Coordinates of N, CA and C in Angstrom, one line a residue:
M389 N -8.3 -2.9 21.2 CA -7.3 -2.0 21.6 C -6.1 -2.7 22.3
Q390 N -6.5 -3.8 23.0 CA -5.5 -4.6 23.7 C -4.5 -5.2 22.7
E391 N -5.0 -5.6 21.6 CA -4.1 -6.2 20.6 C -3.1 -5.2 20.1
V392 N -3.6 -4.0 19.8 CA -2.7 -2.9 19.3 C -1.6 -2.6 20.4
R393 N -2.0 -2.6 21.6 CA -1.0 -2.3 22.7 C 0.0 -3.4 22.7
M394 N -0.4 -4.7 22.6 CA 0.5 -5.8 22.7 C 1.5 -5.8 21.5
V395 N 0.9 -5.6 20.3 CA 1.7 -5.6 19.0 C 2.7 -4.4 19.1
S396 N 2.2 -3.3 19.4 CA 3.0 -2.1 19.4 C 4.2 -2.2 20.4
R397 N 3.9 -2.8 21.6 CA 5.0 -2.9 22.6 C 6.0 -4.0 22.2
A398 N 5.5 -5.0 21.5 CA 6.4 -6.1 21.1 C 7.1 -5.9 19.8
A399 N 6.8 -4.9 19.1 CA 7.3 -4.7 17.7 C 8.9 -4.5 17.8
P400 N 9.6 -5.3 16.9 CA 11.0 -5.1 16.9 C 11.4 -3.7 16.4
S401 N 12.5 -3.2 16.9 CA 12.9 -1.8 16.6 C 13.1 -1.6 15.1
N402 N 13.6 -2.7 14.4 CA 13.8 -2.5 13.0 C 12.5 -2.4 12.3
D403 N 11.5 -3.1 12.7 CA 10.1 -2.9 12.1 C 9.6 -1.5 12.3
V404 N 9.8 -1.0 13.5 CA 9.3 0.3 13.9 C 10.0 1.3 13.0
A405 N 11.3 1.2 12.8 CA 12.1 2.1 11.9 C 11.6 2.0 10.5
V406 N 11.3 0.8 10.0 CA 10.8 0.7 8.7 C 9.4 1.3 8.6
A407 N 8.6 1.1 9.6 CA 7.2 1.7 9.6 C 7.3 3.2 9.5
F408 N 8.1 3.8 10.2 CA 8.2 5.3 10.1 C 8.8 5.7 8.8
S409 N 9.7 4.9 8.2 CA 10.2 5.3 6.9 C 9.2 5.1 5.8
E410 N 8.1 4.4 6.1 CA 7.0 4.2 5.1 C 5.9 5.2 5.2
K411 N 6.1 6.3 5.9 CA 5.1 7.3 6.0 C 4.6 7.7 4.6
E412 N 5.5 8.0 3.7 CA 5.2 8.1 2.3 C 5.8 6.9 1.6
F413 N 5.0 6.3 0.8 CA 5.5 5.2 0.1 C 5.1 5.2 -1.4
S414 N 5.8 4.4 -2.2 CA 5.5 4.4 -3.6 C 5.9 3.0 -4.2
I415 N 6.0 2.9 -5.4 CA 6.4 1.7 -6.1 C 7.8 1.3 -5.6
S416 N 8.6 2.2 -5.2 CA 10.0 1.9 -4.8 C 10.0 1.0 -3.6
N417 N 9.0 1.0 -2.8 CA 8.9 0.1 -1.6 C 8.8 -1.4 -2.0
F418 N 8.5 -1.6 -3.3 CA 8.3 -2.9 -3.8 C 9.6 -3.4 -4.5
A419 N 10.7 -2.6 -4.5 CA 11.9 -3.0 -5.1 C 12.4 -4.4 -4.6
P420 N 12.3 -4.7 -3.3 CA 12.8 -6.0 -2.8 C 12.1 -7.1 -3.5
A421 N 10.9 -6.9 -3.9 CA 10.1 -8.0 -4.5 C 10.3 -8.0 -6.0
I422 N 10.3 -6.8 -6.6 CA 10.3 -6.7 -8.1 C 11.8 -6.8 -8.6
G423 N 12.7 -6.2 -7.8 CA 14.1 -6.1 -8.2 C 14.5 -4.7 -8.2
N424 N 15.7 -4.5 -7.7 CA 16.3 -3.2 -7.5 C 16.5 -2.4 -8.8
D425 N 16.6 -3.1 -9.9 CA 16.7 -2.4 -11.2 C 15.5 -1.7 -11.7
F426 N 14.3 -2.1 -11.1 CA 13.1 -1.5 -11.5 C 13.0 -0.1 -10.8
K427 N 13.2 0.9 -11.6 CA 13.1 2.3 -11.1 C 12.0 3.0 -12.0
P428 N 11.1 3.8 -11.3 CA 10.1 4.4 -12.1 C 10.6 5.4 -13.2
D429 N 11.8 6.0 -12.9 CA 12.4 6.9 -14.0 C 12.9 6.1 -15.2
K430 N 13.2 4.9 -15.0 CA 13.6 4.0 -16.2 C 12.4 3.5 -17.0
F431 N 11.2 3.6 -16.3 CA 10.0 3.1 -16.9 C 8.9 4.1 -16.7
P432 N 9.0 5.2 -17.5 CA 8.1 6.4 -17.3 C 6.6 6.0 -17.5
K433 N 6.3 5.2 -18.4 CA 4.8 4.9 -18.6 C 4.3 4.1 -17.4
T434 N 5.2 3.1 -17.0 CA 4.8 2.3 -15.8 C 4.7 3.2 -14.5
G435 N 5.7 4.0 -14.4 CA 5.8 4.9 -13.2 C 4.5 5.8 -13.1
T436 N 4.2 6.4 -14.2 CA 3.0 7.3 -14.3 C 1.7 6.5 -14.0
F437 N 1.6 5.3 -14.6 CA 0.5 4.5 -14.5 C 0.3 4.1 -13.0
V438 N 1.3 3.6 -12.4 CA 1.3 3.2 -11.0 C 1.0 4.3 -10.1
H439 N 1.6 5.5 -10.3 CA 1.3 6.7 -9.5 C -0.2 7.1 -9.6
N440 N -0.7 7.0 -10.8 CA -2.2 7.3 -11.0 C -3.1 6.3 -10.3
V441 N -2.7 5.1 -10.3 CA -3.5 4.0 -9.6 C -3.4 4.3 -8.1
Q442 N -2.3 4.7 -7.6 CA -2.1 4.9 -6.1 C -3.0 6.2 -5.8
T443 N -2.9 7.2 -6.6 CA -3.7 8.4 -6.3 C -5.2 8.1 -6.3
D444 N -5.7 7.3 -7.2 CA -7.1 6.9 -7.2 C -7.4 6.1 -5.9
A445 N -6.6 5.2 -5.5 CA -6.8 4.4 -4.3 C -6.8 5.3 -3.1
E446 N -6.0 6.3 -3.1 CA -5.9 7.3 -1.9 C -7.2 8.0 -1.8
T447 N -7.7 8.5 -2.9 CA -9.0 9.2 -2.9 C -10.1 8.4 -2.4
T448 N -10.2 7.2 -2.8 CA -11.3 6.3 -2.3 C -11.1 6.0 -0.9
T449 N -9.9 5.8 -0.4 CA -9.6 5.5 1.0 C -10.0 6.7 1.9
D450 N -9.6 7.9 1.4 CA -9.8 9.1 2.2 C -11.4 9.3 2.3
N451 N -12.1 9.0 1.3 CA -13.6 9.1 1.4 C -14.1 8.1 2.4
A452 N -13.6 6.9 2.4 CA -14.1 5.9 3.4 C -13.7 6.3 4.8
K453 N -12.5 6.9 5.0 CA -12.2 7.4 6.3 C -13.1 8.5 6.8
L454 N -13.5 9.4 6.0 CA -14.4 10.4 6.3 C -15.8 9.9 6.6
F455 N -16.2 8.8 6.0 CA -17.5 8.2 6.2 C -17.5 7.5 7.6
W456 N -16.5 6.7 7.9 CA -16.4 5.9 9.1 C -16.0 6.7 10.3
K457 N -15.0 7.6 10.2 CA -14.5 8.4 11.2 C -14.1 7.7 12.5
R458 N -13.4 6.6 12.3 CA -12.9 5.8 13.4 C -11.6 6.4 14.0
P459 N -11.5 6.8 15.2 CA -10.3 7.3 15.8 C -9.2 6.3 15.8
R460 N -8.0 6.8 15.6 CA -6.8 6.0 15.6 C -6.5 5.5 17.0
P461 N -5.8 4.4 17.1 CA -5.5 3.9 18.5 C -4.8 4.9 19.4
F462 N -3.9 5.6 18.9 CA -3.2 6.6 19.8 C -4.1 7.8 20.2
M463 N -5.2 7.9 19.5 CA -6.2 9.0 19.9 C -7.0 8.5 21.1
I464 N -7.2 7.2 21.2 CA -7.9 6.6 22.3 C -7.0 6.4 23.5
D465 N -5.8 6.0 23.2 CA -4.8 5.7 24.3 C -3.5 6.5 23.9
P466 N -3.4 7.7 24.5 CA -2.3 8.6 24.2 C -0.9 8.0 24.5
S467 N -0.9 7.0 25.3 CA 0.4 6.4 25.6 C 1.0 5.7 24.4
L468 N 0.2 5.4 23.4 CA 0.6 4.8 22.1 C 1.2 5.8 21.1
A469 N 1.1 7.1 21.4 CA 1.5 8.2 20.5 C 3.0 8.3 20.5
T470 N 3.6 8.1 19.3 CA 5.0 8.2 19.0 C 5.2 8.8 17.6
G471 N 6.3 9.6 17.5 CA 6.6 10.1 16.2 C 5.5 11.2 15.7
K472 N 5.6 11.5 14.5 CA 4.6 12.5 13.9 C 3.3 11.8 13.7
L473 N 2.3 12.4 14.3 CA 0.9 11.7 14.4 C 0.0 12.3 13.3
E474 N -0.7 11.3 12.7 CA -1.7 11.7 11.6 C -2.9 12.3 12.3
K475 N -3.5 13.1 11.5 CA -4.8 13.8 12.0 C -6.0 13.2 11.4
T476 N -5.8 12.2 10.5 CA -6.9 11.6 9.8 C -7.5 10.4 10.6
F477 N -8.5 9.9 10.1 CA -9.1 8.7 10.8 C -8.4 7.4 10.4
S478 N -8.8 6.4 11.1 CA -8.1 5.1 11.1 C -8.6 4.1 10.1
Y479 N -9.9 4.1 9.9 CA -10.6 3.0 9.2 C -11.1 3.4 7.8
P480 N -10.7 2.8 6.8 CA -9.7 1.7 6.6 C -8.3 2.3 6.5
S481 N -7.3 1.5 6.7 CA -6.0 1.9 6.6 C -5.6 2.3 5.2
G482 N -5.1 3.5 5.1 CA -4.7 4.0 3.8 C -3.5 3.3 3.3
H483 N -2.5 3.0 4.2 CA -1.3 2.3 3.8 C -1.6 0.9 3.4
S484 N -2.5 0.3 4.1 CA -2.9 -1.1 3.7 C -3.6 -1.1 2.4
T485 N -4.6 -0.2 2.2 CA -5.3 -0.2 1.0 C -4.4 0.2 -0.2
E486 N -3.7 1.3 -0.1 CA -2.9 1.7 -1.2 C -1.8 0.8 -1.6
S487 N -1.1 0.2 -0.5 CA 0.0 -0.7 -0.8 C -0.6 -2.0 -1.5
M488 N -1.8 -2.4 -1.0 CA -2.3 -3.6 -1.6 C -2.8 -3.4 -3.0
V489 N -3.4 -2.2 -3.3 CA -3.8 -1.8 -4.7 C -2.5 -1.9 -5.6
L490 N -1.4 -1.2 -5.1 CA -0.2 -1.3 -5.9 C 0.3 -2.7 -6.1
A491 N 0.2 -3.5 -5.0 CA 0.7 -4.9 -5.1 C -0.1 -5.7 -6.1
L492 N -1.4 -5.5 -6.1 CA -2.3 -6.3 -7.0 C -2.0 -5.9 -8.5
V493 N -1.8 -4.6 -8.7 CA -1.4 -4.2 -10.0 C 0.0 -4.7 -10.4
L494 N 0.9 -4.5 -9.5 CA 2.3 -4.9 -9.8 C 2.3 -6.5 -10.0
A495 N 1.5 -7.2 -9.3 CA 1.5 -8.6 -9.4 C 1.0 -9.0 -10.8
D496 N 0.1 -8.2 -11.3 CA -0.4 -8.5 -12.7 C 0.7 -8.2 -13.7
L497 N 1.5 -7.2 -13.4 CA 2.6 -6.8 -14.3 C 3.8 -7.7 -14.2
F498 N 4.0 -8.3 -13.0 CA 5.1 -9.2 -12.7 C 4.6 -10.5 -12.1
P499 N 3.8 -11.3 -12.8 CA 3.1 -12.4 -12.2 C 4.1 -13.5 -11.6
E500 N 5.3 -13.6 -12.1 CA 6.2 -14.5 -11.5 C 6.7 -14.1 -10.1
K501 N 6.4 -12.8 -9.7 CA 6.9 -12.3 -8.4 C 5.7 -12.0 -7.5
R502 N 4.5 -12.5 -7.9 CA 3.3 -12.2 -7.2 C 3.4 -12.4 -5.7
D503 N 3.8 -13.5 -5.2 CA 3.8 -13.8 -3.8 C 4.7 -12.8 -3.0
A504 N 5.8 -12.5 -3.5 CA 6.7 -11.6 -2.8 C 6.1 -10.2 -2.8
I505 N 5.5 -9.8 -3.9 CA 4.9 -8.4 -4.0 C 3.7 -8.3 -3.0
I506 N 2.9 -9.3 -3.0 CA 1.7 -9.3 -2.0 C 2.3 -9.3 -0.6
A507 N 3.3 -10.1 -0.3 CA 3.9 -10.1 1.1 C 4.4 -8.8 1.5
E508 N 5.0 -8.0 0.5 CA 5.5 -6.7 0.8 C 4.4 -5.8 1.2
A509 N 3.3 -5.8 0.5 CA 2.1 -5.0 0.8 C 1.5 -5.3 2.2
R510 N 1.5 -6.6 2.5 CA 0.9 -7.0 3.8 C 1.8 -6.5 4.9
M511 N 3.1 -6.5 4.7 CA 4.0 -5.9 5.7 C 3.9 -4.4 5.9
I512 N 3.7 -3.7 4.8 CA 3.5 -2.3 4.9 C 2.2 -2.0 5.8
G513 N 1.2 -2.7 5.5 CA 0.0 -2.6 6.4 C 0.2 -2.9 7.8
W514 N 0.8 -4.1 8.0 CA 1.1 -4.5 9.4 C 2.0 -3.6 10.2
H515 N 2.9 -3.0 9.5 CA 3.8 -2.0 10.2 C 3.0 -0.9 10.9
R516 N 1.8 -0.6 10.3 CA 1.0 0.5 10.8 C 0.4 0.1 12.2
V517 N 0.1 -1.2 12.4 CA -0.3 -1.7 13.7 C 0.8 -1.6 14.7
E518 N 2.0 -2.0 14.2 CA 3.2 -2.0 15.1 C 3.5 -0.6 15.7
I519 N 3.1 0.5 14.9 CA 3.4 1.8 15.5 C 2.1 2.5 15.9
A520 N 1.1 1.7 16.2 CA -0.2 2.1 16.8 C -0.9 3.2 16.0
R521 N -0.8 3.1 14.6 CA -1.6 4.0 13.8 C -2.9 3.4 13.4
H522 N -3.0 2.0 13.5 CA -4.2 1.3 13.1 C -4.5 0.1 14.0
Y523 N -5.7 -0.3 13.9 CA -6.1 -1.6 14.5 C -6.0 -2.6 13.4
P524 N -5.8 -3.9 13.8 CA -5.7 -4.9 12.8 C -6.9 -4.9 11.8
T525 N -8.1 -4.6 12.3 CA -9.3 -4.6 11.5 C -9.2 -3.5 10.4
D526 N -8.5 -2.4 10.7 CA -8.2 -1.4 9.7 C -7.4 -1.9 8.5
I527 N -6.4 -2.7 8.9 CA -5.5 -3.3 7.9 C -6.3 -4.3 7.0
Y528 N -7.0 -5.2 7.7 CA -7.8 -6.2 6.9 C -8.8 -5.5 6.0
A529 N -9.5 -4.5 6.5 CA -10.5 -3.8 5.7 C -9.8 -3.1 4.5
G530 N -8.6 -2.6 4.7 CA -7.8 -2.0 3.6 C -7.5 -3.0 2.5
R531 N -7.2 -4.3 2.9 CA -6.9 -5.3 1.9 C -8.1 -5.6 1.1
V532 N -9.3 -5.7 1.8 CA -10.5 -6.0 1.1 C -10.9 -4.9 0.1
L533 N -10.8 -3.7 0.7 CA -11.1 -2.5 -0.1 C -10.2 -2.4 -1.4
A534 N -8.9 -2.8 -1.2 CA -8.0 -2.8 -2.3 C -8.5 -3.7 -3.4
Q535 N -8.9 -4.9 -3.1 CA -9.4 -5.8 -4.1 C -10.6 -5.2 -4.8
A536 N -11.5 -4.6 -4.1 CA -12.7 -4.0 -4.8 C -12.2 -2.8 -5.7
I537 N -11.3 -2.0 -5.2 CA -10.8 -0.9 -6.1 C -10.2 -1.4 -7.4
V538 N -9.3 -2.4 -7.3 CA -8.6 -2.9 -8.5 C -9.7 -3.6 -9.4
E539 N -10.6 -4.3 -8.8 CA -11.6 -4.9 -9.7 C -12.4 -3.8 -10.5
Q540 N -12.7 -2.7 -9.8 CA -13.4 -1.6 -10.5 C -12.5 -0.9 -11.5
M541 N -11.2 -0.7 -11.2 CA -10.3 0.0 -12.1 C -10.1 -0.8 -13.3
K542 N -10.0 -2.1 -13.2 CA -9.8 -3.0 -14.4 C -10.9 -2.9 -15.4
K543 N -12.1 -2.4 -15.0 CA -13.2 -2.2 -16.0 C -13.1 -0.9 -16.8
S544 N -12.2 -0.1 -16.4 CA -12.0 1.2 -17.1 C -11.1 1.1 -18.3
P545 N -11.6 1.6 -19.5 CA -10.8 1.6 -20.7 C -9.5 2.3 -20.5
D546 N -9.5 3.4 -19.7 CA -8.2 4.2 -19.5 C -7.2 3.3 -18.7
Y547 N -7.7 2.6 -17.7 CA -6.8 1.7 -17.0 C -6.3 0.6 -17.9
Q548 N -7.1 0.0 -18.7 CA -6.7 -1.1 -19.6 C -5.7 -0.6 -20.6
R549 N -5.9 0.6 -21.1 CA -4.9 1.2 -22.0 C -3.6 1.4 -21.3
D550 N -3.6 2.0 -20.2 CA -2.4 2.4 -19.4 C -1.7 1.1 -18.9
F551 N -2.4 0.1 -18.5 CA -1.9 -1.1 -18.1 C -1.1 -1.8 -19.3
A552 N -1.8 -1.8 -20.4 CA -1.1 -2.4 -21.6 C 0.1 -1.7 -22.0
A553 N 0.2 -0.4 -21.9 CA 1.4 0.4 -22.2 C 2.5 0.1 -21.2
A554 N 2.1 -0.1 -19.9 CA 3.1 -0.4 -18.9 C 3.6 -1.8 -19.1
Q555 N 2.8 -2.7 -19.4 CA 3.1 -4.1 -19.7 C 4.1 -4.2 -20.9
A556 N 3.8 -3.4 -21.9 CA 4.7 -3.4 -23.1 C 6.1 -2.8 -22.8
E557 N 6.1 -1.7 -22.0 CA 7.3 -1.1 -21.6 C 8.2 -2.1 -20.8
I558 N 7.6 -2.8 -19.9 CA 8.3 -3.8 -19.1 C 8.8 -4.9 -20.0
A559 N 8.0 -5.4 -20.9 CA 8.4 -6.5 -21.8 C 9.5 -6.1 -22.6
A560 N 9.5 -4.9 -23.1 CA 10.6 -4.4 -24.0 C 11.9 -4.3 -23.2
A561 N 11.8 -3.9 -22.0 CA 13.0 -3.8 -21.1 C 13.6 -5.2 -20.8
Q562 N 12.7 -6.2 -20.7 CA 13.1 -7.6 -20.4 C 13.8 -8.2 -21.6
V563 N 13.3 -7.8 -22.8 CA 14.0 -8.3 -24.0 C 15.4 -7.7 -24.1
V564 N 15.5 -6.5 -23.9 CA 16.8 -5.8 -23.9 C 17.8 -6.4 -22.9
E565 N 17.2 -6.7 -21.7 CA 18.0 -7.2 -20.6 C 18.5 -8.7 -21.0
K566 N 17.7 -9.4 -21.6 CA 18.0 -10.8 -22.0 C 19.1 -10.8 -23.1
S567 N 19.1 -9.8 -24.0 CA 20.0 -9.8 -25.1 C 21.4 -9.3 -24.6
N568 N 21.5 -8.7 -23.5 CA 22.8 -8.2 -23.0 C 23.5 -9.2 -22.3

């Protein structure tokens, strides 16, 4: 708890603003890493695929939260409560899990941008500590859970088919971009 207090109180105001803007997040949060030209509406197969991946990750995370029922830091220390407060449990972090699931999938789709994509997901998770929504262990657990989720997803024929379609859609757009 002391670490959450220290991190929350020391968080730069711009990080706090970004954290609150990430209440709802999607593939668009990865634009700085992928490129601002990558918009889900321009890539409908990829957008749908990534949305479905995120939804599956959210379901898994919600089930884990209901199992562990760890109170959020601001529930333990009300002085940490700011902004609109979640009513769900803390462990594992949904933002950390879902953003890392998206990052791992996007890193497979854009391998040359892997490091930047993973860094973006890590920041999304860490921002949640900065606004006292999670303990650092919630964030780390989310990252580990994300790896397990993606590993299981990759075994699914539906995932493999949809991943291949997204990969082909992106490759086709890159060919058009290079020819212009």
